[in-house]
């Protein structure tokens, strides 16, 4: 069964293509990590799934399916009803993503489209589940009275209280410090498993991916470079970009010995996307074909798909 | 708690006195404001008879000036409060919608604002009252329906700012519709600046009511209004100074308090002027 399916999604600003035919699926209870460098199109992909793209960005192709419902042709009203109930989203900056003038309880109750008085017990229970101590006091507090980590827990409570089938988390821990990060990720992981929520976790941190993702889709410049089970991708990356990305993660054991591996060159800007593989300019394995033709995603070992003419080890 | 300075305390006291006097006019006035007595015309402040006392004197028809000023305060307060409510409702609704929907909604709303603001407000009010006829209800309607543009401007600019904030985006992502987002998430967060405008408009409305009543286009005789008391007292400025001096002083004091209160409110609402 598939909770969310994205097929050949393409997005553009004017004539400039920023996301090019990306596809991925997430099953209930599964965590899919969408990783990639800044600007590669992760957040706009999430916004396209929610059908809340900024005015400048248009969807030029592709199909998004939630359970059995195709979102692309859904009337605006029906789409709005799905948001928060069937598909929810949390963001990077927990403190500014909460209304400063509304209490925690009211904001959580809003996700149920009910007045707080009616659903207070349920809201309180949700606060307990996201690990907020002293829920009876917290429920009536305002966001400024909470720490960043607590705000993110509240955001998770808002996102999950209506038991959506899909949760999109756009860099949910980037703004938090490291110990809190780990707690929040563990919480997401546990709640997703308990409630069979499909999670799309957007991040640029391979460490986060290794921690909690079942599968990973590595994006590069608006395309999926490689996708597959996390363990397999980490063990034997097939795309040269993935391989370099993994090599650039500092490991405790290497720190004293070797300098950090850095990928040479720059990510191309959307305006400079040409024909051919977008990683070709930085790729040690690139040849003439890579510059001229776009590699399609094709299966390699261990249930993985890779968009490369010369995959590593293959 | 923050300490309140003596000046601020005086402003609050002045406003409170005005509101209490207006609401409790029938309690504080010992005489009927409409009862005439031709034997007691134009008596100076402090006049006492066997049955009545006139602390502020009487007017040209022998009516108690204190009673008339108290009831005049009530007229002022009601006209100002109601017309501010009407224009607040109209102006803020337009501003919120213009800021949220943008496009042609904002073009139409903001052109209407420019048009309204290019007509002198008092002229517009005078013309409309002249057409509709004077009276309490028409006065409220005219003031309410001509004074909304400032609210629209402020609400529009503020909505544009707030709509871009992450928590509004988050509410959208959570499936809130435009009505809910505007009323529950945008409006409370722009209420401060709107209250500042409303306060300064409140002072203006008191002045407008007095001006229109002075011109005979507002509250109609025999009912008292500060404007009409002064208008009647105009012919007797030399013989009976109290007829213009007391309502004039009340008007000045109340509007000053309202404006100072507006400044105080602005300092608290506007983060740029905080900590001074
Ligand atoms: N509101 C917008 N208006 C115009 N262009 C935008 C807008 N939002 C994003 N873009 C453009 O779309 C492209 C993809 O941006 P996106 O925010 O999806 O990147 P990202 O992968 O989420 O990066 P990050 O890791 O920095 O969050 C970028 O080239 C960006 O400049
Ligand atoms: Mg992003």
XYZ file of C-alpha atoms in Angstrom, chain A residues 9 11 18-24 33-46 200 202-204 206 216-227 239 241-242 245 267 273 278-279:
48
model
C 6.398 16.283 -10.559
C 7.765 22.881 -11.172
C 13.254 24.260 -10.865
C 12.002 20.722 -10.216
C 12.219 18.221 -13.046
C 10.028 15.122 -13.119
C 10.729 13.845 -9.626
C 8.957 10.744 -8.346
C 8.773 8.996 -5.006
C 14.062 11.229 3.690
C 14.310 13.775 0.915
C 17.902 15.007 1.015
C 19.785 17.481 -1.056
C 21.752 20.685 -1.009
C 20.161 24.049 -0.353
C 18.078 25.253 -3.292
C 17.657 21.849 -4.933
C 13.879 22.112 -4.633
C 12.960 20.202 -1.487
C 10.703 22.807 0.062
C 8.911 23.678 -3.173
C 8.225 19.975 -3.667
C 6.595 19.886 -0.235
C 8.421 12.683 4.218
C 13.148 16.903 4.296
C 16.715 17.497 5.403
C 20.210 18.177 4.140
C 22.911 12.755 6.107
C 16.020 7.968 1.127
C 15.653 9.999 -2.063
C 18.739 12.033 -2.843
C 17.930 15.147 -4.847
C 20.354 17.128 -6.910
C 19.439 20.359 -8.693
C 15.734 19.629 -9.010
C 16.029 15.930 -9.863
C 16.169 12.668 -7.941
C 19.704 11.289 -8.302
C 19.225 8.109 -6.354
C 16.591 6.494 -4.205
C 25.270 7.666 -7.757
C 26.949 12.428 -5.998
C 25.604 10.230 -3.183
C 27.976 13.290 -0.156
C 25.508 23.484 -7.542
C 20.233 23.870 -15.872
C 23.136 18.282 -13.827
C 25.937 16.793 -11.750
